[in-house]
Short mmCIF file of C-alpha atoms and ligand atoms in Angstrom, two decimals:
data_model
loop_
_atom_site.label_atom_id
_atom_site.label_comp_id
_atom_site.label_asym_id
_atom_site.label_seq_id
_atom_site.Cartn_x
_atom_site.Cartn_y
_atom_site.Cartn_z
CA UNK A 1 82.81 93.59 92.86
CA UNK A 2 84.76 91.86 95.85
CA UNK A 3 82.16 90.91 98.50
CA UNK A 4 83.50 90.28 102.39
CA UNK A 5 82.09 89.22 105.12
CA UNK A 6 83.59 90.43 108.61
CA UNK A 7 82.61 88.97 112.06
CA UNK A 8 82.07 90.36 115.03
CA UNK A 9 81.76 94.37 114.19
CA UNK A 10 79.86 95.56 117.26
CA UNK A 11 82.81 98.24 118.32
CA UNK A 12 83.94 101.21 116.06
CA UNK A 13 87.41 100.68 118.20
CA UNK A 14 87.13 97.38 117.47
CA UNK A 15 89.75 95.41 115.14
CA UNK A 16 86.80 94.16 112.90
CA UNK A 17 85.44 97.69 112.02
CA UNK A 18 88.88 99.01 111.38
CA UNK A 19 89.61 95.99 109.25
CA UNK A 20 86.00 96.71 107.09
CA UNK A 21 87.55 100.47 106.18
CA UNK A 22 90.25 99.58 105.05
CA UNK A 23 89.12 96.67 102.67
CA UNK A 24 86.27 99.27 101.74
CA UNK A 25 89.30 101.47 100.51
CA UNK A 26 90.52 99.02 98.56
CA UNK A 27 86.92 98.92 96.92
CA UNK A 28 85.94 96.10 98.67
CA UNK A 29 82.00 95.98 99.49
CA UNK A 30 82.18 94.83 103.10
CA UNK A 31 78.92 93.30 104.98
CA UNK A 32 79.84 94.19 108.73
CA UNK A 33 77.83 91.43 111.34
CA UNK A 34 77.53 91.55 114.60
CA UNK A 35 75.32 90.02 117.47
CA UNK A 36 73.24 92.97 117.90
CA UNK A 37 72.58 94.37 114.76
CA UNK A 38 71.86 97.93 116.12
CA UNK A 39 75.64 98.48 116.95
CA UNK A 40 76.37 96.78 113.37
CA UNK A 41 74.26 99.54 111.72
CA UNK A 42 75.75 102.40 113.66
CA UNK A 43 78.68 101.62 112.60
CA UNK A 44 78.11 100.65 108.59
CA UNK A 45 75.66 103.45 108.31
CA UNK A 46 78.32 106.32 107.71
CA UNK A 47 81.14 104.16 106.66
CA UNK A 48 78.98 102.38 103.77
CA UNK A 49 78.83 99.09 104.55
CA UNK A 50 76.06 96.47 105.04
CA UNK A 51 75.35 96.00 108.24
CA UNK A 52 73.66 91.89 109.10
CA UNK A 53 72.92 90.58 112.29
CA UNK A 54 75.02 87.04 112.83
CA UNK A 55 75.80 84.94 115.79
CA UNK A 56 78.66 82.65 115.67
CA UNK A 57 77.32 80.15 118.01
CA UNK A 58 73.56 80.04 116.28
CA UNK A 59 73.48 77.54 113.00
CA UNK A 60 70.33 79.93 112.70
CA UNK A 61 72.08 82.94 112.48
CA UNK A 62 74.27 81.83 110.37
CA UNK A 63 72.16 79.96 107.50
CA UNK A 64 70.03 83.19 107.74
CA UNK A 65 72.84 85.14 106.36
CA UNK A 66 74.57 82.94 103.96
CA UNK A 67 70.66 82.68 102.10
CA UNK A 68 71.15 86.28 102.43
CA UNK A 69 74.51 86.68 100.66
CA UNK A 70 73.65 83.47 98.42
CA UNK A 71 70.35 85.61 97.04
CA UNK A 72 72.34 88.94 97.10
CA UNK A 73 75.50 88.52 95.91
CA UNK A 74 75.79 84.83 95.04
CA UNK A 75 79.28 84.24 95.92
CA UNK A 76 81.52 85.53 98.54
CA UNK A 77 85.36 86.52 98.31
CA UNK A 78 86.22 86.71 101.77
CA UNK A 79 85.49 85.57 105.01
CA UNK A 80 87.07 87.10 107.81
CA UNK A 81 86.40 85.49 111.02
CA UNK A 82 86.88 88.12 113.44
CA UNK A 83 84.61 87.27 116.54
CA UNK A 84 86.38 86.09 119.58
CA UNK A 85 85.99 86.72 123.52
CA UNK A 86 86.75 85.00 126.59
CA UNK A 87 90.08 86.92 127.18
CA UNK A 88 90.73 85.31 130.87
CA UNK A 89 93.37 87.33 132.13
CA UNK A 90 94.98 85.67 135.21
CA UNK A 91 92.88 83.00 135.27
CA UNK A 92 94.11 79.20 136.11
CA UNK A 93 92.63 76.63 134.43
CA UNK A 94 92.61 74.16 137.62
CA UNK A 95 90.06 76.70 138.57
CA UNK A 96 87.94 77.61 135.43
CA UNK A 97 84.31 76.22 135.59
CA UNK A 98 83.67 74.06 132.24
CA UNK A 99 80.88 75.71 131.07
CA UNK A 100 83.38 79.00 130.61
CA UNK A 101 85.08 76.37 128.49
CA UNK A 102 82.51 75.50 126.21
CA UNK A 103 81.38 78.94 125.81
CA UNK A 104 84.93 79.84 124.82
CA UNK A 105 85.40 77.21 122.95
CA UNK A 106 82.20 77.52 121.08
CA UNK A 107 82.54 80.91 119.85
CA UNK A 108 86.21 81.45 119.52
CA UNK A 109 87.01 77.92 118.04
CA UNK A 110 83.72 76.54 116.93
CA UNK A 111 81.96 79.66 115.36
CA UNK A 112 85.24 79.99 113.08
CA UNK A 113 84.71 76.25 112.34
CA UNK A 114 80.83 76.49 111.36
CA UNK A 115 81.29 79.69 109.38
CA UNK A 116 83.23 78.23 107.12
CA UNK A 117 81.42 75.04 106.77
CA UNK A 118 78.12 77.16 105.83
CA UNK A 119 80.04 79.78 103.35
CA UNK A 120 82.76 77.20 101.63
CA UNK A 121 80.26 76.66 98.75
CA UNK A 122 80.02 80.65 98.11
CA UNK A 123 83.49 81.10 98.62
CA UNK A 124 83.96 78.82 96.24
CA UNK A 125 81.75 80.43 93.52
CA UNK A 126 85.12 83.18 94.12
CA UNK A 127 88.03 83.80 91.65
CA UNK A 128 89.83 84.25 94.63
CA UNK A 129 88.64 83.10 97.70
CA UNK A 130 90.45 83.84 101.39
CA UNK A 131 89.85 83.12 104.56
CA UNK A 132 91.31 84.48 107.77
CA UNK A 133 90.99 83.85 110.98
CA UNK A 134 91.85 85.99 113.37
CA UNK A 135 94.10 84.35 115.77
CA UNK A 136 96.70 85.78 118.70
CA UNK A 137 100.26 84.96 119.65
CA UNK A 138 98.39 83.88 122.70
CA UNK A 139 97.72 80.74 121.29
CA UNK A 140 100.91 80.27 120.04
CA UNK A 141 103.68 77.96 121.80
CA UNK A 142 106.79 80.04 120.57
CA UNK A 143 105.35 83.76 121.42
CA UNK A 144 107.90 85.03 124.00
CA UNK A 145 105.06 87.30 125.79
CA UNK A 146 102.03 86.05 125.23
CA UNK A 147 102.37 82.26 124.06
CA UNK A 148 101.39 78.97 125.77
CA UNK A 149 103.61 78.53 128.91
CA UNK A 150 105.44 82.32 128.32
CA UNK A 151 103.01 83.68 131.51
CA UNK A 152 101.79 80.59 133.41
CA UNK A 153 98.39 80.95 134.28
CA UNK A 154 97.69 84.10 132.05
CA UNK A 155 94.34 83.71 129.63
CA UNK A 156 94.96 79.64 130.00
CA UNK A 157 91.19 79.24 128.14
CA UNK A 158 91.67 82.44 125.98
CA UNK A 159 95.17 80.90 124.34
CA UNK A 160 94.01 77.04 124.64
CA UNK A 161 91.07 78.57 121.89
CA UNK A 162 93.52 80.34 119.64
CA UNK A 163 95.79 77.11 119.55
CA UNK A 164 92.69 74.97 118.73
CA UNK A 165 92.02 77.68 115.84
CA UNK A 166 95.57 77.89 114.22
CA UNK A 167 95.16 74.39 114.29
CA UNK A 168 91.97 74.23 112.74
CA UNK A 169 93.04 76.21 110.23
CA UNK A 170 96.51 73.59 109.12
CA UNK A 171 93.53 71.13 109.03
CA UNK A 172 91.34 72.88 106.62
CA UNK A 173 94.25 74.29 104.46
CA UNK A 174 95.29 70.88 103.52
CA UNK A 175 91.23 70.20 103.04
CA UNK A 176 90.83 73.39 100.81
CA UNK A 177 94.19 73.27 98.97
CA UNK A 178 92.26 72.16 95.62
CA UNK A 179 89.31 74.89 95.60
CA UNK A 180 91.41 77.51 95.40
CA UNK A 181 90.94 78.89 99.02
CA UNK A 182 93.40 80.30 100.37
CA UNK A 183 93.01 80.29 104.63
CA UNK A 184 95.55 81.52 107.38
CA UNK A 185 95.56 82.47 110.92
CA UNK A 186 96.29 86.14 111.38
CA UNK A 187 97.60 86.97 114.65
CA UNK A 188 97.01 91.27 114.93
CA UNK A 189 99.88 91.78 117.71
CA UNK A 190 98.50 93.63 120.72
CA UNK A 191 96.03 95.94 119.42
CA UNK A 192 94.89 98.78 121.60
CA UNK A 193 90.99 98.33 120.73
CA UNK A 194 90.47 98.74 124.59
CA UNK A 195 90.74 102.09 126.55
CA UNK A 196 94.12 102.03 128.56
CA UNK A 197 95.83 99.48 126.64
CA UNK A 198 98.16 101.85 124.71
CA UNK A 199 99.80 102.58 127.63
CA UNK A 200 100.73 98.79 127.70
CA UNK A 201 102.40 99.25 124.48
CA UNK A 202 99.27 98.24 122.73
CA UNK A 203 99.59 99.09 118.75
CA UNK A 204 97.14 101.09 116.87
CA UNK A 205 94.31 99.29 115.44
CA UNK A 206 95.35 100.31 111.96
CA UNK A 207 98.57 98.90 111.94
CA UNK A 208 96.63 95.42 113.50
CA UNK A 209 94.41 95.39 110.90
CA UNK A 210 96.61 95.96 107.70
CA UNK A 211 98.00 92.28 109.09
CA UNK A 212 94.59 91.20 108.16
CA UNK A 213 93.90 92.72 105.17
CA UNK A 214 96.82 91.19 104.10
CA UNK A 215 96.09 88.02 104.12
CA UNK A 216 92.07 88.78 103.13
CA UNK A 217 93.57 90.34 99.43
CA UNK A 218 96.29 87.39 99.07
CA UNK A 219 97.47 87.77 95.27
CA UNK A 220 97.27 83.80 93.38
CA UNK A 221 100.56 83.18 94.86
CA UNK A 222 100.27 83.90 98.51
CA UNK A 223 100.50 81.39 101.11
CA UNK A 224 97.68 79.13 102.46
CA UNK A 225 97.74 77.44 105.98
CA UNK A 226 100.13 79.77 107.47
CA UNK A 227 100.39 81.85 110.60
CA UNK A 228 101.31 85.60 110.02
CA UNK A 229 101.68 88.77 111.46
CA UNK A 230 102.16 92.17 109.31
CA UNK A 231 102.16 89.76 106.68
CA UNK A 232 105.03 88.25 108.19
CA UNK A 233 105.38 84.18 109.01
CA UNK A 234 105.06 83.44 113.38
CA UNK A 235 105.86 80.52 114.81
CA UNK A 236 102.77 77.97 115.57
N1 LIG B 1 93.11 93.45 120.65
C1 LIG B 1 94.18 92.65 120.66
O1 LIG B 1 95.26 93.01 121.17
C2 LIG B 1 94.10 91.30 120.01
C3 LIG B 1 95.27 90.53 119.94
C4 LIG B 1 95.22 89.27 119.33
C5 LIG B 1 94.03 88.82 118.80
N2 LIG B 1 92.90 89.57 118.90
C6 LIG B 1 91.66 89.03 118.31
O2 LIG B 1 91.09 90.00 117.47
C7 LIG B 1 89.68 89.77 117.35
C8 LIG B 1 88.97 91.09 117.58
O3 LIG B 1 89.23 91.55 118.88
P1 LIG B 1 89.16 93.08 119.33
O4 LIG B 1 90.37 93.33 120.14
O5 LIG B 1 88.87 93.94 118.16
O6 LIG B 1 87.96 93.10 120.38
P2 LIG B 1 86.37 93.28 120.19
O7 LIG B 1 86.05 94.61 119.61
O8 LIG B 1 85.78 92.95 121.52
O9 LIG B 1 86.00 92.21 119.11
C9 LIG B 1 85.44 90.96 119.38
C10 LIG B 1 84.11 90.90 118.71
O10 LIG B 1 83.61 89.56 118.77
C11 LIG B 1 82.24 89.68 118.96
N3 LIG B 1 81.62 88.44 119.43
C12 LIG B 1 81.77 87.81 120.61
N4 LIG B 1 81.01 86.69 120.63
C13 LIG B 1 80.37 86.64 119.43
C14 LIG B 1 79.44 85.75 118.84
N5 LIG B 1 79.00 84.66 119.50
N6 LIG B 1 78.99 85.99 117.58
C15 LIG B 1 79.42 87.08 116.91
N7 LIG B 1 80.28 87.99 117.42
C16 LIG B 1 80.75 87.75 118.66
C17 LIG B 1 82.06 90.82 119.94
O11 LIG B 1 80.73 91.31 119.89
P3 LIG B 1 79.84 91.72 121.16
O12 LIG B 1 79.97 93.21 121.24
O13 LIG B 1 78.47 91.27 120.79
O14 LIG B 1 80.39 91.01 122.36
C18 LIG B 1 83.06 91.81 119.34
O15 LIG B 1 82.44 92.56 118.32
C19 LIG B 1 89.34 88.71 118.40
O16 LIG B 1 89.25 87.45 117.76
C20 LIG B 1 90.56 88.73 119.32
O17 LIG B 1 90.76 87.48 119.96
C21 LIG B 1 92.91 90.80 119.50
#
């Protein structure tokens, strides 16, 4: 049995949820975490997943559920490192406060980062091991629409995270290219996991998610310390 582990599944619209079913389909057993564990159980209950609580930004939270997984399942095949926030639309950054920076920063870049510090040892018990982190054209500096410098002043903090993660994730590549995990930054497109955003030409969340998937069931010879969408090299 494949075991994943999904962050930040508080929202049944949310890409994370949407990205549990569908590994589940694939016979996956998923463990769903959120911050609040109550919304993590709503959702697992009827879908049949296992529902932990996990905070990105707590080393508590965290150990807590890697002794969890260690004394359950003893390995882990997947990480997916879903949880992000801080989407600043027209913000400027001569005018963000810092400690809106460090929160960003800590969850978006640094709760990837930790995650996968804590779980490489399980991961590597895996045949197969992949992680992905969810990243966003945002934080890219070729995206025509969303990228660094396409919209000055549009979600400067938001993208400045996402480049910071894609980079994180070259790093670690080259770090991990001898374990046998496979990592890459998944960017979902624009995903309409909000109400309203559809009529934005927002995507459905299913067609985001198989992006992820994707790169979560990587096959021996898929790619490590890439940048993809629908499976699909992007631009950094
Ligand atoms: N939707 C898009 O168009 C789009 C495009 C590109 C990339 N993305 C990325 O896709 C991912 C999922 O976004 P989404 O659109 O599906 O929105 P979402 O439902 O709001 O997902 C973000 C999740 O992160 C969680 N989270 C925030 N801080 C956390 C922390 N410290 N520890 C654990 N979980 C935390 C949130 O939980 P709470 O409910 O507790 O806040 C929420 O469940 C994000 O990384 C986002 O940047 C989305």
């Amino acid at each position: 049995m494949k075991v994943a582990l999904i962050t930040g599944v508080s929202r049944e619209t949310g890409l994370g949820f949407e990205t549990a079913r569908q590994l589940s389909q694939l016979g996956y057993f998923v463990i769903v975490s959120a911050r609040d564990i109550y919304q993590a159980k709503s959702l697992a209950g009827p879908a049949n997943l296992q529902a932990e609580q996990l905070d990105v930004t707590d080393p508590g939270s965290i150990e807590a559920l890697c002794r969890t997984i260690e004394r359950d399942y003893e390995k882990l095949d997947v990480l997916i490192n879903n949880a992000g926030a801080y989407y600043d639309q027209g913000a400027h950054a001569l005018e963000t406060e810092t400690a809106f920076v460090h929160e960003a920063l800590d969850t978006n870049l640094l709760g990837a980062w930790r995650m996968i510090r804590a779980f490489a040892p399980l991961l590597q018990r895996s045949d197969a091991p992949r992680i992905v982190n969810v990243s966003s054209g945002a934080g890219s500096f070729h995206d025509p629409s969303f990228g660094i410098g396409a919209r000055p002043g549009a979600t400067p903090v938001y993208s400045i995270t996402k480049t910071a993660l894609n980079a994180l994730t070259i790093h670690l590549a080259h770090e991990l290219k001898d374990t046998g995990i496979k990592i890459n930054a998944v960017c979902p497109g624009f995903v309409a996991t909000y109400p309203g955003t559809a009529a934005y030409g927002a995507r459905p969340v299913s067609e985001g998610a198989k992006g992820i998937v994707w790169a979560a069931t990587l096959g021996p010879d898929g790619p490590t310390g890439g940048f993809y969408r629908d499976g699909q090299p992007i631009e950094w």
